[in-house]
XYZ file of C-alpha atoms in Angstrom:
606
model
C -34.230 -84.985 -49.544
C -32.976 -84.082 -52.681
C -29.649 -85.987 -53.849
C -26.805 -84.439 -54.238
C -23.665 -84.208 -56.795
C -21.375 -86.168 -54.279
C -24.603 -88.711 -54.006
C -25.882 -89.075 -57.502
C -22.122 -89.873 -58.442
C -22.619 -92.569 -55.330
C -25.713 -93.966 -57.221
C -23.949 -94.729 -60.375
C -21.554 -96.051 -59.051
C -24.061 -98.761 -57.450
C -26.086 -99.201 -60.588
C -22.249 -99.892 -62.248
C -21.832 -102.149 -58.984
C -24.879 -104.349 -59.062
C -25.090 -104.839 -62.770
C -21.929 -107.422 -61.934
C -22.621 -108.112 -58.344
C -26.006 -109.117 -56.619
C -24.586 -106.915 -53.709
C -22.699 -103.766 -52.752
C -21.262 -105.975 -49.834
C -19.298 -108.449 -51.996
C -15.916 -107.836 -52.805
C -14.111 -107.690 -56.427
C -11.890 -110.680 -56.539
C -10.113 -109.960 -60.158
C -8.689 -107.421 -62.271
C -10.918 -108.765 -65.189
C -14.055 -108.291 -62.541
C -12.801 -104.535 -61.509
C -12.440 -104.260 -65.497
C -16.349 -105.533 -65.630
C -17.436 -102.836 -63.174
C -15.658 -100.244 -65.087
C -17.036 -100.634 -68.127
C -20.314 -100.662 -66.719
C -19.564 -97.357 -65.295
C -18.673 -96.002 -68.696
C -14.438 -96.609 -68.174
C -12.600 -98.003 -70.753
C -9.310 -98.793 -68.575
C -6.081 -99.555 -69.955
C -4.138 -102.813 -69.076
C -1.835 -99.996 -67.304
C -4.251 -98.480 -65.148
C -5.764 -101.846 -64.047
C -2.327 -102.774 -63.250
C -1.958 -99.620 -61.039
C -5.433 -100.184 -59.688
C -4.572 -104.179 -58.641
C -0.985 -104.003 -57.943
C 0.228 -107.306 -57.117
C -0.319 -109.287 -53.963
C -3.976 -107.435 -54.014
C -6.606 -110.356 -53.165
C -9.817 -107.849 -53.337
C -11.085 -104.642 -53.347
C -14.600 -103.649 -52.065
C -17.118 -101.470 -53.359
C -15.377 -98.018 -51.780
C -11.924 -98.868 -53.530
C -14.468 -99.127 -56.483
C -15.851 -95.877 -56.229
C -12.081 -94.010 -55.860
C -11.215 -95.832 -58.918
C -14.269 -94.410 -60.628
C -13.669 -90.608 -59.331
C -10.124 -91.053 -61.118
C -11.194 -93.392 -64.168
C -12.634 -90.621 -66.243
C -14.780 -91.338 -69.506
C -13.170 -91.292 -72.832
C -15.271 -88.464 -74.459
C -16.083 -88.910 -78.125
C -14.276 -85.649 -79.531
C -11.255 -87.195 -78.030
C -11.693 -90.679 -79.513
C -12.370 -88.643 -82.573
C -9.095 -86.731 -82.843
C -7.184 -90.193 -81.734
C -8.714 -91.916 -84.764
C -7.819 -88.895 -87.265
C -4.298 -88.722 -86.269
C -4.188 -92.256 -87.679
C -6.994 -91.496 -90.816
C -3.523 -91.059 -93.498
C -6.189 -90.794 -96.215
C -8.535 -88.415 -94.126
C -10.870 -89.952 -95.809
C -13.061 -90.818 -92.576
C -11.863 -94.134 -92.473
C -9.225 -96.830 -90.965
C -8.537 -99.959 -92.794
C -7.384 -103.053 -91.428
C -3.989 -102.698 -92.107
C -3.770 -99.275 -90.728
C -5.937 -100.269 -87.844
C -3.426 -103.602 -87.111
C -0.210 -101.412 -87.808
C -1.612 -98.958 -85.050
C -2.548 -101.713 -82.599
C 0.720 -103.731 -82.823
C 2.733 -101.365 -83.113
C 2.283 -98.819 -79.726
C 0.732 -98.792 -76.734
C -0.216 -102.005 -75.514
C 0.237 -103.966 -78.164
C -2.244 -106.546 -79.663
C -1.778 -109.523 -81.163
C -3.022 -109.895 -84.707
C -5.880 -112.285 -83.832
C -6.878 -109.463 -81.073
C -6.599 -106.774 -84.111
C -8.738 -109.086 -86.430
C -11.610 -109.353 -83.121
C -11.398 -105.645 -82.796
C -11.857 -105.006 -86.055
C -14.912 -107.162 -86.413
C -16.750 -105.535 -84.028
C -15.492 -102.027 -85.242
C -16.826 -102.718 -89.103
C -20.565 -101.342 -88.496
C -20.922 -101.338 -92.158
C -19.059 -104.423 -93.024
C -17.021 -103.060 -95.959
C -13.885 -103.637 -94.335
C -12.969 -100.333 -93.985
C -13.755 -98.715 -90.053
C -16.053 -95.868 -90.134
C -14.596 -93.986 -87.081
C -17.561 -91.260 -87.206
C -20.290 -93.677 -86.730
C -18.123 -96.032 -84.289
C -17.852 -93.406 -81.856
C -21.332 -92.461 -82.209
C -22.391 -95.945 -81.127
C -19.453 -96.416 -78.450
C -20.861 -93.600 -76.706
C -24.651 -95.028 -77.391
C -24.200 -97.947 -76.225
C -22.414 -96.755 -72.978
C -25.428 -94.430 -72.535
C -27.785 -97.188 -72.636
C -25.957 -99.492 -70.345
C -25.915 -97.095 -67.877
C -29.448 -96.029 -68.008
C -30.530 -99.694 -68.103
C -28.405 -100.372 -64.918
C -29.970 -96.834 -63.293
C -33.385 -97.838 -63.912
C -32.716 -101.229 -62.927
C -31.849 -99.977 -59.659
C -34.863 -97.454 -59.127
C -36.994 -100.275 -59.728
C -35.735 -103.343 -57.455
C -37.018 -102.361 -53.930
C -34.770 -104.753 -52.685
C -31.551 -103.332 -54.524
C -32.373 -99.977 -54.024
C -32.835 -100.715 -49.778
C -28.909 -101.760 -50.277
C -26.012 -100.130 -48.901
C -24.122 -97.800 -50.709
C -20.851 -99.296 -49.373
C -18.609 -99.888 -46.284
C -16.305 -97.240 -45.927
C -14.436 -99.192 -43.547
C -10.746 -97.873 -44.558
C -11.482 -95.268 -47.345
C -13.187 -92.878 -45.087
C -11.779 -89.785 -43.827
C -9.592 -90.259 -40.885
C -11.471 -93.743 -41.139
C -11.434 -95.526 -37.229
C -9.882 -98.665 -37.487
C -11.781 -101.631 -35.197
C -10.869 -101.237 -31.886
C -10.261 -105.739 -30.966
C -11.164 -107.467 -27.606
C -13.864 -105.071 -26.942
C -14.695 -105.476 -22.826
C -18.346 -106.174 -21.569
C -17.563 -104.061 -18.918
C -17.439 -100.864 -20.957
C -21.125 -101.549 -22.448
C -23.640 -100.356 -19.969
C -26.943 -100.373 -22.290
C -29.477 -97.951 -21.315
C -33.247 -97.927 -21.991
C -33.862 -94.025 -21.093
C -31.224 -92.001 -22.946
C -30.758 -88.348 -21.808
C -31.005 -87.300 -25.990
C -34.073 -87.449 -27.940
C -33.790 -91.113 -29.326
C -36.603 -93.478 -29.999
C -36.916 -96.399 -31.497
C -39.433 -95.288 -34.335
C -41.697 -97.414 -36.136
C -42.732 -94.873 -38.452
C -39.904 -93.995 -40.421
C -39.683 -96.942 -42.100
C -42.551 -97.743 -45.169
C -41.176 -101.489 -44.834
C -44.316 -104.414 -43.692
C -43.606 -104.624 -39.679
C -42.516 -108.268 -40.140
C -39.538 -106.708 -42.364
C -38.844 -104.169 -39.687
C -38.922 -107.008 -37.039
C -36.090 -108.757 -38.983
C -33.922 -105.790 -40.343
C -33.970 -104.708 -36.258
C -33.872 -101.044 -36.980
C -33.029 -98.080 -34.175
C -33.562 -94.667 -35.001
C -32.353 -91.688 -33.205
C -33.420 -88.170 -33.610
C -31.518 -85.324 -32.442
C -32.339 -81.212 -32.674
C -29.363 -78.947 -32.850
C -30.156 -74.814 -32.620
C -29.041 -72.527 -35.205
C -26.009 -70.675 -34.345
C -24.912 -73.163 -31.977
C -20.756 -71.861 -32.009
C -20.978 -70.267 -28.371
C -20.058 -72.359 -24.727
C -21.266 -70.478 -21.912
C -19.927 -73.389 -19.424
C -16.101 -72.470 -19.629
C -15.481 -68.880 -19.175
C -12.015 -67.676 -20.076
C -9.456 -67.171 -16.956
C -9.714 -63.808 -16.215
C -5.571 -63.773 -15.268
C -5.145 -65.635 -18.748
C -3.006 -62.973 -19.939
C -0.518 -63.874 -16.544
C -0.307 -67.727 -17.625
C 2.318 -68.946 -19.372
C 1.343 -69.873 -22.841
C 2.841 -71.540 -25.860
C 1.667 -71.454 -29.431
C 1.990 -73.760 -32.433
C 0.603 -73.998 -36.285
C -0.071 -76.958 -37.961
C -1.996 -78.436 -40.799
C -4.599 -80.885 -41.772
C -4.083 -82.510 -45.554
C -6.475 -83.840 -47.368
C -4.879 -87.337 -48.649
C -5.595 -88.691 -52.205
C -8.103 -91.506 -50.825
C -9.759 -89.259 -48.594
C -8.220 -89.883 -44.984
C -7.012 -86.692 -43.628
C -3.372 -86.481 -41.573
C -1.703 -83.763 -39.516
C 1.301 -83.671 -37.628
C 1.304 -84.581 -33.064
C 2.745 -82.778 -30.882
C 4.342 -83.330 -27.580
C 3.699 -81.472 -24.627
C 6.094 -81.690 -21.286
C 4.577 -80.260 -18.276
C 7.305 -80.262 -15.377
C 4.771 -79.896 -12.485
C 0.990 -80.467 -11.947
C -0.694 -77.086 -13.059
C -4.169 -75.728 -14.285
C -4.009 -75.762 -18.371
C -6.307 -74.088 -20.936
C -6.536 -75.410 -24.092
C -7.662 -74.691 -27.469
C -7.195 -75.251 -31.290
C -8.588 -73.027 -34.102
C -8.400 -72.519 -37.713
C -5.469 -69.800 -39.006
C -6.773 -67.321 -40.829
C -4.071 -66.413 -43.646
C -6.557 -64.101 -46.123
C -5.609 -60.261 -45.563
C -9.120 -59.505 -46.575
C -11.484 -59.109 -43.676
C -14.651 -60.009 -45.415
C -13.148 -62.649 -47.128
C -11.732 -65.619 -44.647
C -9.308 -68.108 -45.806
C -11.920 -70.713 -46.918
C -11.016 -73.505 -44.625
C -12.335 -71.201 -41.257
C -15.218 -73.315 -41.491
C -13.274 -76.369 -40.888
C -14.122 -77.822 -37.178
C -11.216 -78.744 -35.146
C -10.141 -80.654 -31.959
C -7.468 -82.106 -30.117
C -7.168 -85.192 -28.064
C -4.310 -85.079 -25.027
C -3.598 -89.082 -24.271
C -0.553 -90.550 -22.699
C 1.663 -92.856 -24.133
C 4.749 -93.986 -26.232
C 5.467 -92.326 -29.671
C 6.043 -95.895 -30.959
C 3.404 -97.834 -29.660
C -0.573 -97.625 -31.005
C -1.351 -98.165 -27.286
C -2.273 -94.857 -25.716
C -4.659 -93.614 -22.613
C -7.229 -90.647 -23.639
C -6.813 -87.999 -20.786
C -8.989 -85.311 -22.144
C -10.256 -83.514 -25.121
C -11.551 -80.067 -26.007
C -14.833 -80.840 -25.822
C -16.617 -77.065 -26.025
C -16.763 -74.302 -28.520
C -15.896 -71.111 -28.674
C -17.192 -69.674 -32.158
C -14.323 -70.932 -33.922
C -12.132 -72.324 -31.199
C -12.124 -75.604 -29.502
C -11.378 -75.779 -25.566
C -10.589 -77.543 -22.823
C -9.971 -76.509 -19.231
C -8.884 -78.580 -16.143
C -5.597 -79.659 -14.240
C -3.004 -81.800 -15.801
C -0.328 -83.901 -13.606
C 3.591 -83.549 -13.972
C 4.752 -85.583 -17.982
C 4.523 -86.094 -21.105
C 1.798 -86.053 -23.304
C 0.920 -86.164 -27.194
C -1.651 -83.609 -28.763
C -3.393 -85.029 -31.594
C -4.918 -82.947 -33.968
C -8.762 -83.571 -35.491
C -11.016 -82.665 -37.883
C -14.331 -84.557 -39.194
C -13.719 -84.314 -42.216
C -17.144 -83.264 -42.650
C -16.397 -79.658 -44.303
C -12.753 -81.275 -45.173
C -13.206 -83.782 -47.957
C -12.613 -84.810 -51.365
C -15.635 -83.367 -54.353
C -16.175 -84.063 -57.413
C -13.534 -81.984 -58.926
C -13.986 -79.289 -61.464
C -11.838 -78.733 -64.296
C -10.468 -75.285 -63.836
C -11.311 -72.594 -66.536
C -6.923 -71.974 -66.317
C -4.183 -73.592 -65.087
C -1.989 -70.794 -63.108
C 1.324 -69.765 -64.005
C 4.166 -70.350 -61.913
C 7.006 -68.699 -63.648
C 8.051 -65.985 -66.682
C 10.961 -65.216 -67.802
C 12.057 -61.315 -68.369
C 13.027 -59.609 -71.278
C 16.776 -60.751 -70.706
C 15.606 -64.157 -70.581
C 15.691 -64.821 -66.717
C 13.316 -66.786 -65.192
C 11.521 -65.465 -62.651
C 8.255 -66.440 -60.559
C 4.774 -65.051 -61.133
C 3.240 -62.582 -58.707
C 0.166 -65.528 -57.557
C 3.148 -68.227 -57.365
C 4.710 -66.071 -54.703
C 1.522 -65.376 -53.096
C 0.946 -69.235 -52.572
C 4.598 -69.562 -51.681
C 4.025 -66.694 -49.000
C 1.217 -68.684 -47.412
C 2.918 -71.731 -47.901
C 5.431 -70.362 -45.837
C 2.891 -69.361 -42.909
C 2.186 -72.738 -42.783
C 5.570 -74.263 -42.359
C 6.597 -71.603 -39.663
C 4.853 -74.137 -37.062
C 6.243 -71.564 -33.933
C 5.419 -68.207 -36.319
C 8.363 -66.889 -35.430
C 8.843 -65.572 -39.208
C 11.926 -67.771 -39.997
C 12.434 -71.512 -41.239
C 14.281 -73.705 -38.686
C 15.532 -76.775 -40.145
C 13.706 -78.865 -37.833
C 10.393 -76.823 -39.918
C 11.854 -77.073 -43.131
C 11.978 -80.861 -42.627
C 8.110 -81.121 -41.952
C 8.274 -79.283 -45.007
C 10.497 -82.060 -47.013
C 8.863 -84.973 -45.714
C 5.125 -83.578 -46.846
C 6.313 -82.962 -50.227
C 9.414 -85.424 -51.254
C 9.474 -87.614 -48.777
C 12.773 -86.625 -47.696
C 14.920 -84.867 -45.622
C 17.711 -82.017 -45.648
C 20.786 -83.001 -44.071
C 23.135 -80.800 -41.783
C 25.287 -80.135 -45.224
C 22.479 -79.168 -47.636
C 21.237 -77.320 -44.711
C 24.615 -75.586 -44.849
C 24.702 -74.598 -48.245
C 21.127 -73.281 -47.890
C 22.323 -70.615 -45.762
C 25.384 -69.777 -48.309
C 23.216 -69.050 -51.039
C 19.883 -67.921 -49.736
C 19.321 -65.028 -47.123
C 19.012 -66.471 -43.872
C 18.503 -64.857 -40.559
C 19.755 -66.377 -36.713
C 20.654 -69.550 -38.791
C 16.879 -69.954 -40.223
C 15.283 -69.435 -43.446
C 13.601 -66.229 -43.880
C 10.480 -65.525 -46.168
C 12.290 -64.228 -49.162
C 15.331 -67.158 -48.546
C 12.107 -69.738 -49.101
C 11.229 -67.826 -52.367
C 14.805 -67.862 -53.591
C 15.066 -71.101 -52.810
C 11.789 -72.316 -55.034
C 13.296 -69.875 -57.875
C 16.303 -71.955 -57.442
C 14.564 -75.668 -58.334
C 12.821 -73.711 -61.143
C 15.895 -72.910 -62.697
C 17.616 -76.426 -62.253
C 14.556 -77.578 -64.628
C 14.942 -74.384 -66.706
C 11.325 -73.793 -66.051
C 9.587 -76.639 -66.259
C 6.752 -76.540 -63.442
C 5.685 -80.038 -63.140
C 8.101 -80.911 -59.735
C 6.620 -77.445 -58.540
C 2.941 -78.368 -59.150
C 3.935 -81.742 -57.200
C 4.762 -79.608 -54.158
C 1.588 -77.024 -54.200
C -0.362 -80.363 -54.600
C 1.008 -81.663 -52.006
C 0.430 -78.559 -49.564
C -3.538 -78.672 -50.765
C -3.135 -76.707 -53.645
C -5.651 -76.804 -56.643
C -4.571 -75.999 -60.429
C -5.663 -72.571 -59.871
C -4.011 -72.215 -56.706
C -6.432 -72.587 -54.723
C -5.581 -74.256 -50.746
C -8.775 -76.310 -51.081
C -7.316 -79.430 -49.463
C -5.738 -78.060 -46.654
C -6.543 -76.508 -43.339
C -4.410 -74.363 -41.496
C -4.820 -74.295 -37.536
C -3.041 -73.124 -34.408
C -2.834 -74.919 -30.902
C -2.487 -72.184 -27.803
C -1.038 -74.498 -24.561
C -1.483 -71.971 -21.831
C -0.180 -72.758 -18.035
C -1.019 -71.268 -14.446
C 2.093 -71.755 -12.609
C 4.876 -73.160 -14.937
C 6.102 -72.781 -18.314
C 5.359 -76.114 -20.508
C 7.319 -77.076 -23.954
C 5.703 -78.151 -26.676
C 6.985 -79.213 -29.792
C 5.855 -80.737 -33.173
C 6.669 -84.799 -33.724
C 5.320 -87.118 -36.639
C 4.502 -90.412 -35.616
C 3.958 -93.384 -37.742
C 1.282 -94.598 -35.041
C 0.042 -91.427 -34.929
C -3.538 -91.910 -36.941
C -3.935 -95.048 -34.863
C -3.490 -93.405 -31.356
C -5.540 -90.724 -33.018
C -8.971 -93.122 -33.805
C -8.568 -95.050 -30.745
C -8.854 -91.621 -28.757
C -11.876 -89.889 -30.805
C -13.621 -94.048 -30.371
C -12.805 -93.406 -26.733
C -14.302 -90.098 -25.941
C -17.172 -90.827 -27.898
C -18.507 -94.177 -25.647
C -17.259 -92.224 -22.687
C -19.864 -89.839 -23.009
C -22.625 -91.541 -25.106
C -25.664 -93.548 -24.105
C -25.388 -97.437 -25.256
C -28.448 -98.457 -26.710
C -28.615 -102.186 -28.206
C -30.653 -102.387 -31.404
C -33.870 -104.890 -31.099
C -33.137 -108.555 -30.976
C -29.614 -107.828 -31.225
C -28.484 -107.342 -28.274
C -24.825 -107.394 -28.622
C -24.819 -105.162 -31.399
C -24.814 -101.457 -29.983
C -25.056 -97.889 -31.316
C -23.265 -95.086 -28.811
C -24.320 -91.277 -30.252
C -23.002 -88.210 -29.130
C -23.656 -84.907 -28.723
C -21.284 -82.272 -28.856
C -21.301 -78.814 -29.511
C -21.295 -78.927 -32.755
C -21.269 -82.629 -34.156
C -23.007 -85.481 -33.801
C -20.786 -88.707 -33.421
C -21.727 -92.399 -33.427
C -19.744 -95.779 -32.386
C -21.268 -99.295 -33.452
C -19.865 -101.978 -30.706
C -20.182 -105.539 -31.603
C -20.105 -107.727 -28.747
C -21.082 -111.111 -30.861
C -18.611 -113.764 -32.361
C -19.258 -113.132 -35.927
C -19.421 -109.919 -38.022
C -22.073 -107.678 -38.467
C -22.912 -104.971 -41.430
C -25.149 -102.359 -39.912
C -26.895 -100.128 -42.637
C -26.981 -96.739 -41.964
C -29.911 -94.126 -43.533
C -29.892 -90.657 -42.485
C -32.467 -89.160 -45.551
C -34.491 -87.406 -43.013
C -31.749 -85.369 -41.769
C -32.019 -81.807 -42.406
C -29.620 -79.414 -43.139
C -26.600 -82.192 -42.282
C -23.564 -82.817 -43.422
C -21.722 -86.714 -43.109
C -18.303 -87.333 -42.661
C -19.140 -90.089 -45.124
C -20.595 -87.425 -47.708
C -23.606 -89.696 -48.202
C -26.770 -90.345 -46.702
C -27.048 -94.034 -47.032
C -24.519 -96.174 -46.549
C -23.522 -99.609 -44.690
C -20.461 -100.146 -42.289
C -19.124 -104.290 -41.618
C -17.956 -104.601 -37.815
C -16.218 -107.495 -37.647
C -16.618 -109.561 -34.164
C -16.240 -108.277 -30.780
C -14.804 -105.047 -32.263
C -15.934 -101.358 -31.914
C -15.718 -98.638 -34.404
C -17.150 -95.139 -34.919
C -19.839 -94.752 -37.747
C -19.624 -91.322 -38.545
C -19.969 -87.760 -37.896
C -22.558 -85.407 -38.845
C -22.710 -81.185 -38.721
C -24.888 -78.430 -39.720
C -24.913 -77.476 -43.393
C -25.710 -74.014 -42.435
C -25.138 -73.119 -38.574
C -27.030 -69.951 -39.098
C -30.443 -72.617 -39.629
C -31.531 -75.454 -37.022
C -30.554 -78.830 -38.026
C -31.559 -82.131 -37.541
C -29.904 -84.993 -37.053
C -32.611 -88.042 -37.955
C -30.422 -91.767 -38.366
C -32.018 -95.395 -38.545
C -29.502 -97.831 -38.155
C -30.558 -101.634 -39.277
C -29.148 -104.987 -39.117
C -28.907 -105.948 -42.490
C -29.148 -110.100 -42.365
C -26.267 -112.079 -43.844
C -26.789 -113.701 -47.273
């Protein structure tokens, strides 16, 4: 299977890895050892940025924090180092000399020492004539970085034994990473020797001598999924549907800087048992018909559990388990209470890339020929949809309760009763709320108190998923329909600080609900659940032993797959008597069969 962008990136960043560490499984334990990996990688970090990478009280980091660091770390190209060096060349000339060199050095940034200066400048003075030849330094900086990395590369191509590693653990950096469930009961392992799925233990995927395939203990599990697989024909639709009582309500899923994905809960109140249908969806926001909003291909689900808004302790009731074509459902009969609705996605067609500098960064304001400022046609456009998004009951006006959501996403704060006050004053307003052109006034307002400087505006688009050429790329905009039988239920939008946690424990829960159990070969309190949905493929790794276990995970002869881990090798740690979900795998392209093809393997302690 041919490697990917997201994947090659992966494999330098192991070649970086294990030209420091014998092993993708041992952690960094020093800023000078993330600085070692760094370099390898090509980085030159600054004392700053390891500071910000290593903040104090950090004790490690493993080789996923690595790999973050690395997608932000970015290379310092020779053109640049070049026009650094001539803004110092007073002679332009083509050279530095020692004094200008130490005057630099001392003098700004972070500032050297003059025995530091007099090291540098050794090692700078190719020609030793005491002058530095910036030219033909940078030429050989970059060299040498070139070779170390293809050294390292080939390295790794050519140790079998390096190159069977594991690309990393993922264990908190993945998205909406499942935290280890502790004090996992016997009782809810039942292992199974005749799953229902097409699983088999499979010999013949591996090119490893048998007595290496005895001790690695591998389990593979193969799985064919249809093309086109985006229609249930299990739940029809009520046919009185249009008599129920039903409630709507938006919300969206953001893509977080280290990859885990969050969304606002919601709590639903049913005042008497009742028959309930069920479904989330992706919004559509693009006027275009042809041309979707590109997050419609985003899968969603939500998870109803029971429980209290402040505890991580919560019971899964149910979870909308079928598809639709783009909507996720769930029909049955809930009692009388309370309940929380908890958003989901895979992240598996919601995740970070490798991102591409934009050909233009957009413009978010002008100002008009009397000197006003005002904001650009596309600004107002992304302020429009913006807008959709923060009108969670699409009522077309901004409560403050919405505009809050709104605050906390962005600043972290929260508009008081007062400010609320004065935002009605000066901005047009409708029943109390904020309308549509009140939210645009309002933006035009915080462009003017920083007489149009967009930086605090680019904080908020970011914030909301936006790219530089605003672009929602790390967002994904979705609507929950609650309907009722025989009463009228209230739901309403909450954010929960346990919320993520309630969240994992439920999508852990359904999966070993509904998954077959099967131990993997002379461990048998290590066990692998996989499900089957409609249209994913989750797994759960259960460890019932007293010590931890890393489990290595290969899924090259997949086809037409896509990870929630965005690679196809990798390794998760389970620490003891824990459970915790692996990952989650979709088509690539639903119009073409897929197949799901995973060996997982017990990789021995060192």
């Amino acid at each position: 299977m041919q490697r990917s962008e997201e994947e090659r990136f992966y494999m330098t960043c192991r070649a970086a890895y294990l030209s420091v560490f014998r092993s993708s499984l041992v952690n960094m334990t020093s800023k000078d050892q993330l600085c070692s990996v760094l370099q390898q990688a090509g980085r030159n970090p600054s004392q700053k940025a390891l500071d910000k990478y290593w903040p104090p009280g950090t004790k490690k980091l493993n080789f996923d924090d690595f790999c973050e660091i690395l997608k932000k770390e970015k290379t310092a190209e020779p053109d640049q180092l070049m026009r650094i060096f001539k803004k110092f060349d007073t002679n332009c000339d083509g050279y530095i000399s020692h004094d200008e060199l130490s005057r630099i050095l001392t003098s700004s940034g972070e500032k050297m020492s003059p025995k530091e200066v007099d090291e540098v400048f050794s090692l700078a003075d190719v020609n030793k004539d005491g002058k530095l030849d910036y030219a033909e330094f940078c030429r050989l900086l970059e060299s040498t970085v070139e070779q170390c990395q293809t050294a390292a590369l080939e390295k790794l191509e050519a140790d079998a034994k390096l190159k069977r590693q594991n690309f990393g653990n993922q264990l908190d950096n993945s998205p909406q990473s499942l935290e280890s469930q502790p004090e996992l009961p016997a009782s809810e392992i039942q292992p199974r020797t005749e799953p229902e799925t097409t699983q088999r233990k499979d010999s013949r995927s591996s090119s490893r001598p048998s007595s290496a395939r005895s001790r690695r203990s591998p389990l593979s599990t193969a799985i064919t999924m249809g093309s086109g697989s985006t229609k249930s024909g299990r739940l029809a639709e009520p046919k009185s549907l249009q008599d129920w009582h039903h409630t709507l309500m938006r919300g969206c899923f953001y893509l977080e800087e280290d990859g885990t994905i969050v969304s606002l809960q919601y709590r639903l109140i049913i005042p008497e048992t009742t028959s309930i249908y069920l479904t989330i969806r992706p919004l559509n926001l693009s006027p275009i018909p042809d041309k979707p909003s590109p997050w419609m291909c985003v899968d969603t689900a939500l998870y109803v559990v029971t429980g209290n808004e402040t505890k991580e302790d919560s019971n899964l009731v149910c979870f909308t388990e079928l598809r639709d074509k783009e909507r996720f459902l769930w029909r049955g009969e809930l009692n009388a209470g309370s309940y929380l609705l908890l958003p989901f996605t895979t992240g598996c067609r919601l995740m970070k890339r490798t991102r591409k500098t934009t050909t233009k960064t957009a413009q978010l304001v002008n100002r008009t020929q009397s000197g006003e400022l005002e904001l650009t046609k596309e600004f107002k456009a992304a302020l429009s949809d913006i807008f959709e998004v923060i009108d969670l009951d699409g009522s077309g006006l901004l409560s403050l309760e919405e505009y809050n959501f709104f605050e906390q996403r962005t600043s972290g704060e929260k508009c008081d009763e007062d400010a609320w006050a004065i935002c009605k004053e000066n901005f047009d307003t409708r029943k109390n709320e904020l309308t549509r052109q009140g939210f645009l006034e309002l933006n035009l307002m915080e462009a003017n108190d920083r007489e149009g400087d967009p930086r605090d505006l680019w904080l908020t688009l970011e914030a909301m998923g936006y790219n530089r050429s605003l672009e929602m790329v790390e967002a994904c905009l979705f609507v929950i329909a609650v309907y009722c039988e025989d009463v009228k239920a209230t739901l309403q939008a909450v954010h929960l600080d346990s919320g993520i946690k309630m969240l994992n424990s439920a999508v852990q829960r359904s999966i070993t609900s509904k998954a077959e159990a099967r131990s993997l070969k002379g461990h048998e309190n290590v066990l692998v659940y996989t499900y089957k949905g409609e249209s994913r493929i989750s797994s759960v790794i259960a460890n019932k032993s007293n010590q931890k276990v890393t489990v290595h995970i290969n899924n090259e002869q997949s086809k037409n797959c896509v990870s929630s881990r965005a690679m196809s090798v990798f390794a998760v740690e389970v620490p003891a008597r824990t459970k915790m979900v692996c990952q989650h795998v979709m088509a690539l392209n639903e119009q073409q069969e897929w197949t799901y093809n995973c060996v997982e393997t017990i990789i021995p302690s060192l």
